Amino acid sequence: MALNALSRHLVLVGFMGAGKSTLGPVLAKRLGRPFVSIDEVVEERAGASVAEIFAARGEPAFRELEERAALDLLAQRPLSVMELGGGGLGSATTRATLEERAFTLHLQTTAEEAWERVALSGRPLARDRDEFQALFEERRALYEAANGSARDLDGAVLAAAGAHVSNGALERLGELVPGSGDVELVADEHVDSLYGDSVRAALGTRVAGSHVVPAGELAKRAVEAERLWSALRGGRSGAIVVLGGGCTIDIGGFVAATYLRGVSWISVPTTLLAQVDAGIGGKTAIDLPEGKNLVGAFHWPARTVIDPDVLSTLPQSELENGRAEVVKTGLLAGEPLWELETFEQVRRCAAFKSAVCLGDPHDRGDRAQLNLGHTFAHALEAASGYSMAHGHAVALGLLAALRVSGLEDDASRVEEILRPSLARVDREAAWAALARDKKAEDGRPQLVLLEAPGKPRLGVEVQPRVVRAALDSLIA
Ligand SMILES: NC(=O)c1ccc[n+]([C@@H]2O[C@H](COP(=O)([O-])OP(=O)(O)OC[C@H]3O[C@@H](n4cnc5c(N)ncnc54)[C@H](O)[C@@H]3O)[C@@H](O)[C@H]2O)c1
Ligand SMILES: [Zn+2]
């Protein structure tokens, strides 16, 4: 069964009136894929509308045309977002091809909601309220067998990425971890003492082993990876459940990517930073003495399970770290996501990152936008000998990126929200670190800037003196 839409067509299924044709094109745009309506392809090929085909040739003839169009389109590239009409799943051939080539996403609705939307549409199957209700009940099981389900755009993006966000999700890990095979747990030592027992209880007899890693960046050393490789007992079909903040996720995901040449893993991020950023998108890494994240792999998790409830035990300083990434995400999305209550903040930010990463899983293009403010942040962190908190550095980095973008008002707004104190680092050391940054080609720094909130510009070459002035303005 498909776990995500990473290398598959994303096919929206659901009852008529669920909103597939409204949501589909917007979803496609967010994922950087074309949108295809199978009904429209049928209409084009037949030179007649669906209603006309029904009237002139009957439903069976329409279903045949629909099946042929679906099979043709599913065989084609590029990967797209497709809308399959409400009755399209009735064909066993279509269902088998979907199973092989697509991630099916059920756009949920109620019979009442759907009737309100389509009663006046003149659709052939929406003329009588009772028949409509009966058809809704009849098709329910077909839709519920879809690979994922959602009620709105962000829900659809999350489902397509294989991500699940809900309060209390940790206690439901038993259902949320795909399959029924053995799993081994890799957890941050501190998080294990807080949540390990409830996670093991939720997974029950599936837990074949439990391993802890040190809290924080210490976990991301090669020696820890080697220790885990040797301790793991599962075979190729086993899975690793990784529980903790971004550091644990990074090493756990990296070990999953490399152990036995790759086993599947489930990302269970427990810090705000990891729930909105590090836990999503399949980038995994460890550090070298020469620098952070220098060894790693792209390895998309079989599932990402996000339980915002666990943020209740997170220290204030770690919440602030994550908050800087929430503000970054809001600036990229062009919406003040930081104003939402925590659950929605996490859900919306996680969906934003999921969409960007689904569109660019190997970091060859659009994903670079996630580095907004980070060229400055990395320089400050390096100059501080990594004693500075990442969130603090990102907060300052965002100010610099906004200033260089000419968005002074937004910079003031971000300053008010995050109130970062100026960095106490050596200016020359910070400048040298910035020049060494991997984003600086030929010594000319390339930055992610914003044309306006919601409109990132990637790889902008900026005069070194402008960058230097922006960097200096962050330092006490
Ligand atoms: N892979 C990616 O795409 C990506 C993206 C951004 C950042 N990162 C990486 O993430 C790392 C930083 O992650 P982080 O900020 O989550 O730090 P972290 O993993 O060190 O966690 C911070 C602290 O919070 C504690 N903690 C975690 N969850 C808790 C909870 N629910 N309650 C109480 N305490 C809890 C941990 O024990 C730790 O001490 C960096 O190494 C960075 O490189 C990776
Ligand atoms: Zn960051």
Coordinates of C-alpha atoms and ligand atoms in Angstrom, one line a residue:
M1 CA 0.0 0.0 0.0
A2 CA 1.3 3.5 -1.0
L3 CA 2.5 5.5 2.0
N4 CA 2.9 8.8 0.3
A5 CA 2.8 10.6 -3.1
L6 CA 6.6 11.0 -3.4
S7 CA 7.1 9.1 -6.6
R8 CA 3.5 8.5 -7.5
H9 CA 0.6 10.3 -9.0
L10 CA -1.6 11.9 -6.4
V11 CA -5.2 10.9 -7.2
L12 CA -8.1 12.7 -5.4
V13 CA -11.1 10.5 -4.9
G14 CA -14.3 11.2 -3.0
F15 CA -18.0 11.8 -3.5
M16 CA -19.2 14.4 -5.9
G17 CA -19.4 17.7 -4.1
A18 CA -16.4 17.0 -1.9
G19 CA -14.5 19.8 -3.5
K20 CA -12.0 17.9 -5.6
S21 CA -12.1 20.2 -8.5
T22 CA -11.7 23.3 -6.3
L23 CA -8.9 21.9 -4.1
G24 CA -7.2 19.9 -6.9
P25 CA -5.6 22.7 -8.9
V26 CA -4.5 24.5 -5.7
L27 CA -3.0 21.4 -4.3
A28 CA -1.2 20.7 -7.6
K29 CA 0.2 24.2 -7.6
R30 CA 1.6 23.8 -4.0
L31 CA 3.2 20.5 -5.0
G32 CA 4.6 21.9 -8.3
R33 CA 2.7 19.4 -10.4
P34 CA 0.2 19.7 -13.2
F35 CA -3.5 19.2 -12.4
V36 CA -5.5 16.8 -14.5
S37 CA -9.3 16.2 -14.3
I38 CA -10.1 12.8 -15.7
D39 CA -13.7 13.9 -16.5
E40 CA -12.3 16.8 -18.6
V41 CA -10.1 14.4 -20.5
V42 CA -13.1 12.2 -21.2
E43 CA -15.1 15.2 -22.3
E44 CA -12.3 16.4 -24.6
R45 CA -11.9 12.9 -26.2
A46 CA -15.7 12.4 -26.6
G47 CA -16.4 16.0 -27.7
A48 CA -19.3 16.0 -25.3
S49 CA -20.0 16.9 -21.7
V50 CA -20.3 14.2 -19.0
A51 CA -24.1 14.9 -18.8
E52 CA -24.4 14.6 -22.6
I53 CA -22.5 11.3 -22.6
F54 CA -24.8 10.0 -19.8
A55 CA -27.9 11.1 -21.6
A56 CA -26.9 9.9 -25.1
R57 CA -25.0 6.7 -24.3
G58 CA -25.8 5.8 -20.7
E59 CA -23.6 5.4 -17.6
P60 CA -21.8 2.2 -18.6
A61 CA -20.5 3.8 -21.7
F62 CA -19.3 6.8 -19.7
R63 CA -17.6 4.4 -17.2
E64 CA -15.7 2.7 -20.0
L65 CA -14.4 6.0 -21.3
E66 CA -13.5 7.1 -17.8
E67 CA -11.6 3.9 -17.2
R68 CA -9.6 4.2 -20.4
A69 CA -8.7 7.8 -19.7
A70 CA -7.6 6.9 -16.2
L71 CA -5.4 4.1 -17.3
D72 CA -3.8 6.2 -20.0
L73 CA -3.1 9.1 -17.7
L74 CA -1.8 7.0 -14.9
A75 CA 0.8 5.6 -17.3
Q76 CA 2.1 9.0 -18.2
R77 CA 4.6 11.3 -16.7
P78 CA 5.2 13.9 -15.2
L79 CA 3.7 13.0 -11.8
S80 CA 0.5 14.9 -11.4
V81 CA -2.4 15.6 -9.2
M82 CA -5.5 14.0 -10.7
E83 CA -9.2 14.2 -10.0
L84 CA -11.1 11.0 -10.4
G85 CA -14.9 11.4 -10.6
G86 CA -17.0 10.1 -7.7
G87 CA -17.8 6.8 -9.5
G88 CA -14.4 6.1 -11.0
L89 CA -13.4 3.7 -8.2
G90 CA -16.2 1.4 -9.3
S91 CA -13.9 -0.1 -11.9
A92 CA -11.7 -2.9 -10.5
T93 CA -9.2 -2.3 -13.3
T94 CA -8.8 1.3 -12.4
R95 CA -8.5 0.4 -8.7
A96 CA -5.7 -2.1 -9.5
T97 CA -3.8 0.5 -11.6
L98 CA -4.2 3.1 -8.9
E99 CA -2.7 0.6 -6.4
E100 CA 0.3 0.3 -8.6
R101 CA 0.9 3.8 -9.7
A102 CA -0.8 6.3 -7.4
F103 CA -1.3 7.5 -3.9
T104 CA -5.1 7.9 -3.6
L105 CA -6.4 10.6 -1.3
H106 CA -9.9 10.6 -0.1
L107 CA -11.3 14.1 0.2
Q108 CA -13.9 13.6 2.9
T109 CA -17.3 15.2 3.0
T110 CA -20.7 14.4 4.5
A111 CA -23.8 13.6 2.4
E112 CA -25.4 16.8 3.6
E113 CA -22.4 19.0 2.7
A114 CA -22.1 17.3 -0.7
W115 CA -25.8 17.7 -1.5
E116 CA -25.8 21.4 -0.7
R117 CA -22.9 21.8 -3.1
V118 CA -24.3 19.8 -6.0
A119 CA -28.1 19.9 -5.7
L120 CA -28.4 22.7 -8.3
S121 CA -25.5 21.6 -10.5
G122 CA -27.7 19.4 -12.8
R123 CA -25.2 16.5 -12.5
P124 CA -26.8 13.3 -13.7
L125 CA -26.4 11.5 -10.3
A126 CA -27.5 14.5 -8.2
R127 CA -31.2 14.9 -9.1
D128 CA -32.9 13.1 -6.2
R129 CA -32.0 13.6 -2.6
D130 CA -32.8 10.0 -1.4
E131 CA -30.9 8.4 -4.3
F132 CA -28.0 10.7 -3.7
Q133 CA -27.9 9.5 0.0
A134 CA -28.1 5.9 -1.0
L135 CA -25.2 6.3 -3.5
F136 CA -23.2 8.1 -0.8
E137 CA -23.6 5.1 1.5
E138 CA -22.9 2.6 -1.3
R139 CA -19.6 4.3 -2.3
R140 CA -18.4 5.0 1.2
A141 CA -16.3 1.8 1.6
L142 CA -14.5 2.4 -1.7
Y143 CA -13.4 5.9 -0.7
E144 CA -12.4 4.7 2.8
A145 CA -10.0 2.2 1.3
A146 CA -7.9 5.2 -0.2
N147 CA -4.3 5.5 0.9
G148 CA -5.0 8.7 2.8
S149 CA -7.7 11.1 3.7
A150 CA -8.1 14.8 4.3
R151 CA -10.7 17.5 4.8
D152 CA -8.8 20.6 3.6
L153 CA -5.7 21.7 1.6
D154 CA -3.2 21.4 4.4
G155 CA -4.6 18.1 5.4
A156 CA -4.2 16.9 1.8
V157 CA -0.6 18.0 1.7
L158 CA 0.2 16.3 5.0
A159 CA -1.5 13.1 3.9
A160 CA 0.4 13.1 0.6
A161 CA 3.7 13.4 2.5
G162 CA 2.7 10.6 4.8
A163 CA 2.4 12.9 7.8
H164 CA -0.1 12.7 10.5
V165 CA -0.8 15.6 13.0
S166 CA -3.1 15.0 16.0
N167 CA -3.1 15.5 19.7
G168 CA -2.6 12.3 21.6
A169 CA -1.0 10.7 18.5
L170 CA 1.8 9.1 20.6
E171 CA -0.8 6.9 22.3
R172 CA -2.1 5.8 18.9
L173 CA 1.3 4.9 17.5
G174 CA 0.2 1.3 17.3
E175 CA -2.3 2.2 14.5
L176 CA -0.1 5.0 13.0
V177 CA 3.0 3.0 12.4
P178 CA 2.4 1.3 9.0
G179 CA 2.4 -2.5 8.7
S180 CA 2.4 -5.0 11.5
G181 CA 6.1 -6.0 11.6
D182 CA 8.6 -5.5 14.4
V183 CA 10.0 -2.1 15.1
E184 CA 12.9 -0.8 17.1
L185 CA 12.8 2.5 19.0
V186 CA 15.6 5.0 18.9
A187 CA 14.9 7.8 21.4
D188 CA 16.5 10.9 22.9
E189 CA 17.4 9.8 26.5
H190 CA 15.5 12.6 28.0
V191 CA 12.4 12.1 25.8
D192 CA 12.6 8.4 26.4
S193 CA 12.2 9.0 30.2
L194 CA 9.2 11.2 29.5
Y195 CA 7.4 9.3 26.8
G196 CA 9.2 6.1 26.1
D197 CA 7.0 3.9 28.2
S198 CA 3.8 5.2 26.6
V199 CA 5.3 4.7 23.2
R200 CA 6.3 1.2 24.0
A201 CA 2.9 0.5 25.4
A202 CA 1.2 1.8 22.3
L203 CA 3.4 -0.3 20.0
G204 CA 3.0 -3.4 22.3
T205 CA 4.6 -6.6 21.2
R206 CA 5.9 -5.0 18.0
V207 CA 8.8 -3.5 19.9
A208 CA 11.8 -5.7 19.3
G209 CA 14.4 -3.3 20.8
S210 CA 14.8 0.1 22.4
H211 CA 17.9 2.3 22.1
V212 CA 18.6 5.7 23.6
V213 CA 20.9 8.4 22.2
P214 CA 22.3 11.4 24.2
A215 CA 20.1 14.6 24.2
G216 CA 21.1 17.3 21.7
E217 CA 23.9 17.6 19.1
L218 CA 26.0 15.0 20.9
A219 CA 23.7 12.4 19.4
K220 CA 24.8 13.3 15.9
R221 CA 28.3 11.9 16.1
A222 CA 29.6 9.0 13.9
V223 CA 30.4 7.0 17.1
E224 CA 26.7 7.1 18.0
A225 CA 25.7 6.0 14.5
E226 CA 28.1 3.1 14.8
R227 CA 26.8 2.1 18.2
L228 CA 23.2 2.0 16.8
W229 CA 24.2 0.1 13.6
S230 CA 25.7 -2.6 15.9
A231 CA 22.8 -2.6 18.4
L232 CA 20.0 -2.9 15.8
R233 CA 18.6 -6.4 15.5
G234 CA 15.9 -6.1 12.9
G235 CA 16.1 -7.4 9.3
R236 CA 15.4 -5.6 6.0
S237 CA 11.7 -5.7 6.7
G238 CA 12.0 -4.1 10.2
A239 CA 11.4 -0.4 10.9
I240 CA 12.9 2.1 13.2
V241 CA 10.7 4.5 15.2
V242 CA 12.7 7.7 15.9
L243 CA 11.4 9.7 18.9
G244 CA 12.9 13.1 19.8
G245 CA 14.0 16.5 18.6
G246 CA 15.8 17.4 15.4
C247 CA 19.1 15.9 16.6
T248 CA 17.5 12.5 17.3
I249 CA 15.5 12.6 14.1
D250 CA 18.7 13.4 12.1
I251 CA 20.7 10.5 13.5
G252 CA 17.9 8.0 13.7
G253 CA 16.9 8.8 10.1
F254 CA 20.5 8.5 9.0
V255 CA 20.9 5.2 10.7
A256 CA 17.7 4.0 9.0
A257 CA 19.0 5.2 5.7
T258 CA 22.3 3.3 6.0
Y259 CA 21.6 0.2 8.2
L260 CA 21.3 -2.8 5.8
R261 CA 21.4 -0.3 3.0
G262 CA 18.2 1.3 4.2
V263 CA 15.3 0.2 6.3
S264 CA 12.1 2.1 6.8
W265 CA 11.6 4.6 9.6
I266 CA 8.9 6.5 11.3
S267 CA 9.7 10.1 12.3
V268 CA 8.1 11.1 15.6
P269 CA 9.4 14.7 16.3
T270 CA 8.9 16.0 19.8
T271 CA 10.3 19.6 19.7
L272 CA 8.5 22.5 18.1
L273 CA 11.5 22.9 15.8
A274 CA 11.3 19.2 14.7
Q275 CA 7.5 19.2 14.4
V276 CA 7.6 22.2 12.0
D277 CA 10.9 21.5 10.3
A278 CA 13.5 18.8 11.1
G279 CA 11.0 15.9 11.4
I280 CA 9.7 16.4 7.9
G281 CA 11.1 15.9 4.4
G282 CA 13.6 13.1 4.7
K283 CA 16.9 14.9 5.1
T284 CA 19.0 13.0 7.6
A285 CA 22.5 13.7 8.8
I286 CA 25.3 13.4 11.3
D287 CA 28.1 15.9 12.1
L288 CA 31.8 15.7 11.6
P289 CA 34.4 17.5 13.6
E290 CA 34.8 19.6 10.4
G291 CA 31.3 20.8 10.5
K292 CA 27.6 20.2 11.0
N293 CA 25.5 17.9 8.8
L294 CA 28.4 17.0 6.6
V295 CA 27.4 13.3 6.2
G296 CA 23.9 12.3 5.5
A297 CA 21.2 10.9 3.2
F298 CA 17.8 11.7 1.8
H299 CA 15.5 9.0 3.2
W300 CA 11.8 9.9 3.4
P301 CA 10.1 8.5 6.5
A302 CA 7.4 5.9 6.0
R303 CA 5.4 8.1 8.2
T304 CA 5.8 11.2 10.2
V305 CA 3.7 11.3 13.4
I306 CA 3.3 14.7 15.0
D307 CA 1.7 15.0 18.5
P308 CA 1.6 18.7 19.5
D309 CA 0.6 17.6 23.0
V310 CA 4.2 16.6 23.8
L311 CA 5.2 20.2 23.5
S312 CA 3.7 20.8 26.9
T313 CA 6.9 19.5 28.5
L314 CA 9.3 21.4 26.2
P315 CA 11.4 24.0 28.0
Q316 CA 10.7 27.6 27.1
S317 CA 14.1 28.1 25.5
E318 CA 13.3 25.2 23.1
L319 CA 9.9 26.6 22.3
E320 CA 11.6 29.9 21.3
N321 CA 14.0 28.0 19.1
G322 CA 11.1 26.5 17.2
R323 CA 9.2 29.8 17.1
A324 CA 11.9 31.3 14.9
E325 CA 11.3 28.6 12.3
V326 CA 7.5 29.2 12.6
V327 CA 8.1 32.8 11.8
K328 CA 10.4 31.8 8.9
T329 CA 7.6 29.5 7.6
G330 CA 5.0 32.3 7.9
L331 CA 7.2 34.7 6.0
L332 CA 7.7 32.1 3.2
A333 CA 4.0 31.2 3.2
G334 CA 2.9 34.9 3.3
E335 CA 0.6 34.3 6.3
P336 CA 1.1 35.2 10.0
L337 CA 1.2 31.5 11.0
W338 CA 2.8 32.5 14.3
E339 CA -0.5 34.1 15.4
L340 CA -2.3 30.8 15.3
E341 CA -2.8 28.6 18.4
T342 CA -0.2 26.0 18.8
F343 CA -2.0 23.0 17.2
E344 CA -2.8 25.0 14.0
Q345 CA 0.6 26.6 14.0
V346 CA 2.2 23.1 13.9
R347 CA -0.2 21.7 11.4
R348 CA 0.1 24.6 9.0
C349 CA 3.9 24.8 9.2
A350 CA 4.3 21.1 8.9
A351 CA 2.1 21.2 5.8
F352 CA 4.1 24.0 4.3
K353 CA 7.4 22.2 4.7
S354 CA 5.8 18.9 3.5
A355 CA 4.6 20.6 0.2
V356 CA 8.0 22.2 -0.5
C357 CA 9.9 18.9 0.2
L358 CA 7.4 16.8 -1.9
G359 CA 8.0 19.2 -4.7
D360 CA 11.8 19.0 -4.4
P361 CA 12.7 15.9 -2.3
H362 CA 16.4 16.0 -3.2
D363 CA 17.0 19.7 -2.6
R364 CA 17.8 20.7 -6.2
G365 CA 15.6 23.8 -6.4
D366 CA 12.7 25.2 -4.5
R367 CA 13.6 23.6 -1.2
A368 CA 16.4 26.2 -0.9
Q369 CA 13.8 28.7 0.2
L370 CA 13.8 26.9 3.6
N371 CA 17.2 28.5 4.2
L372 CA 15.7 32.0 4.5
G373 CA 17.8 33.8 7.1
H374 CA 20.0 30.7 7.6
T375 CA 23.1 31.9 5.8
F376 CA 23.4 34.7 8.4
A377 CA 22.3 32.3 11.2
H378 CA 24.9 29.7 10.4
A379 CA 27.6 32.4 10.3
L380 CA 26.6 33.6 13.8
E381 CA 26.3 30.1 15.2
A382 CA 29.8 29.2 13.9
A383 CA 31.3 32.4 15.2
S384 CA 29.9 31.6 18.6
G385 CA 31.5 28.2 18.6
Y386 CA 27.9 26.8 18.4
S387 CA 27.1 28.1 21.9
M388 CA 24.4 30.3 20.4
A389 CA 20.9 28.7 20.2
H390 CA 19.8 28.0 16.6
G391 CA 16.5 29.8 17.1
H392 CA 18.3 32.9 18.3
A393 CA 20.6 32.9 15.3
V394 CA 17.6 32.3 12.9
A395 CA 15.7 35.1 14.5
L396 CA 18.6 37.5 13.8
G397 CA 19.2 35.9 10.4
L398 CA 15.6 36.6 9.4
L399 CA 16.0 40.3 10.3
A400 CA 19.1 40.5 8.0
A401 CA 17.4 38.7 5.2
L402 CA 14.3 41.0 5.4
R403 CA 16.5 44.1 5.6
V404 CA 18.6 43.0 2.5
S405 CA 15.3 42.3 0.8
G406 CA 14.3 45.9 1.4
L407 CA 11.4 44.8 3.6
E408 CA 12.0 47.1 6.6
D409 CA 8.4 46.9 7.9
D410 CA 8.5 43.2 8.0
A411 CA 11.9 43.2 9.7
S412 CA 10.5 45.5 12.4
R413 CA 7.5 43.2 12.8
V414 CA 9.7 40.1 13.2
E415 CA 11.9 42.0 15.7
E416 CA 8.8 42.7 17.7
I417 CA 7.6 39.1 17.6
L418 CA 10.9 37.4 18.4
R419 CA 12.8 40.1 20.2
P420 CA 16.3 38.6 19.6
S421 CA 19.2 40.1 21.5
L422 CA 22.2 41.1 19.4
A423 CA 24.8 38.3 19.0
R424 CA 27.9 38.5 21.1
V425 CA 30.4 37.2 18.6
D426 CA 33.5 38.4 16.8
R427 CA 32.5 40.2 13.6
E428 CA 35.5 39.0 11.6
A429 CA 34.9 35.4 12.7
A430 CA 31.2 35.7 11.6
W431 CA 32.1 37.2 8.3
A432 CA 34.7 34.5 7.6
A433 CA 32.2 31.8 8.5
L434 CA 29.6 33.4 6.1
A435 CA 32.1 33.4 3.3
R436 CA 32.9 29.7 3.9
D437 CA 29.2 28.8 3.9
K438 CA 28.2 26.3 1.2
K439 CA 25.8 28.8 -0.3
A440 CA 28.6 31.2 -1.1
E441 CA 29.9 30.5 -4.6
D442 CA 33.0 32.3 -5.9
G443 CA 33.0 34.3 -2.7
R444 CA 29.9 36.1 -3.7
P445 CA 27.2 35.2 -1.2
Q446 CA 24.0 33.9 -2.7
L447 CA 21.0 34.5 -0.5
V448 CA 17.3 33.6 -0.2
L449 CA 15.5 36.9 -0.1
L450 CA 11.8 37.8 -0.2
E451 CA 10.2 40.0 -2.9
A452 CA 7.3 40.2 -0.4
P453 CA 6.1 37.8 2.3
G454 CA 5.0 34.7 0.4
K455 CA 7.3 35.4 -2.5
P456 CA 10.8 34.0 -2.0
R457 CA 13.6 34.6 -4.4
L458 CA 16.3 32.0 -4.5
G459 CA 20.0 32.3 -5.2
V460 CA 20.1 36.1 -5.3
E461 CA 23.6 37.4 -5.6
V462 CA 24.1 40.3 -3.3
Q463 CA 27.0 42.8 -3.1
P464 CA 29.4 41.6 -0.4
R465 CA 29.4 45.0 1.3
V466 CA 25.6 44.9 1.6
V467 CA 25.7 41.4 3.2
R468 CA 28.5 42.5 5.5
A469 CA 26.5 45.5 6.7
A470 CA 23.5 43.3 7.4
L471 CA 25.6 40.8 9.2
D472 CA 27.3 43.5 11.3
S473 CA 23.9 44.9 12.3
L474 CA 23.1 41.7 14.1
I475 CA 26.2 41.8 16.3
A476 CA 26.5 43.7 19.6
Ligands
LIG1 N1 16.8 17.3 8.8 C1 16.3 18.5 8.7 O1 15.6 18.8 7.7 C2 16.6 19.5 9.8 C3 16.0 20.8 9.7 C4 16.2 21.7 10.7 C5 17.1 21.3 11.8 N2 17.7 20.1 11.8 C6 18.6 19.7 12.9 O2 17.8 19.6 14.1 C7 18.7 19.8 15.2 C8 18.1 20.6 16.3 O3 16.9 20.0 16.7 P1 16.1 20.5 18.0 O4 16.1 22.0 18.1 O5 14.8 19.8 18.0 O6 17.0 20.1 19.2 P2 17.2 18.7 20.0 O7 16.9 17.5 19.3 O8 18.6 18.8 20.6 O9 16.2 18.9 21.2 C9 16.3 19.9 22.1 C10 16.2 19.5 23.6 O10 14.8 19.3 23.9 C11 14.7 18.1 24.6 N3 13.3 17.6 24.2 C12 12.9 17.1 23.0 N4 11.6 16.9 23.1 C13 11.1 17.2 24.3 C14 9.8 17.2 24.9 N5 8.7 16.9 24.2 N6 9.8 17.6 26.2 C15 10.9 18.0 26.9 N7 12.1 18.0 26.3 C16 12.2 17.6 25.0 C17 15.8 17.2 24.1 O11 16.1 16.3 25.1 C18 16.9 18.2 23.9 O12 17.6 18.5 25.1 C19 20.0 20.3 14.6 O13 21.0 19.3 14.7 C20 19.7 20.6 13.2 O14 20.8 20.5 12.3 C21 17.5 19.2 10.8
ZN2 ZN 16.7 26.2 11.1

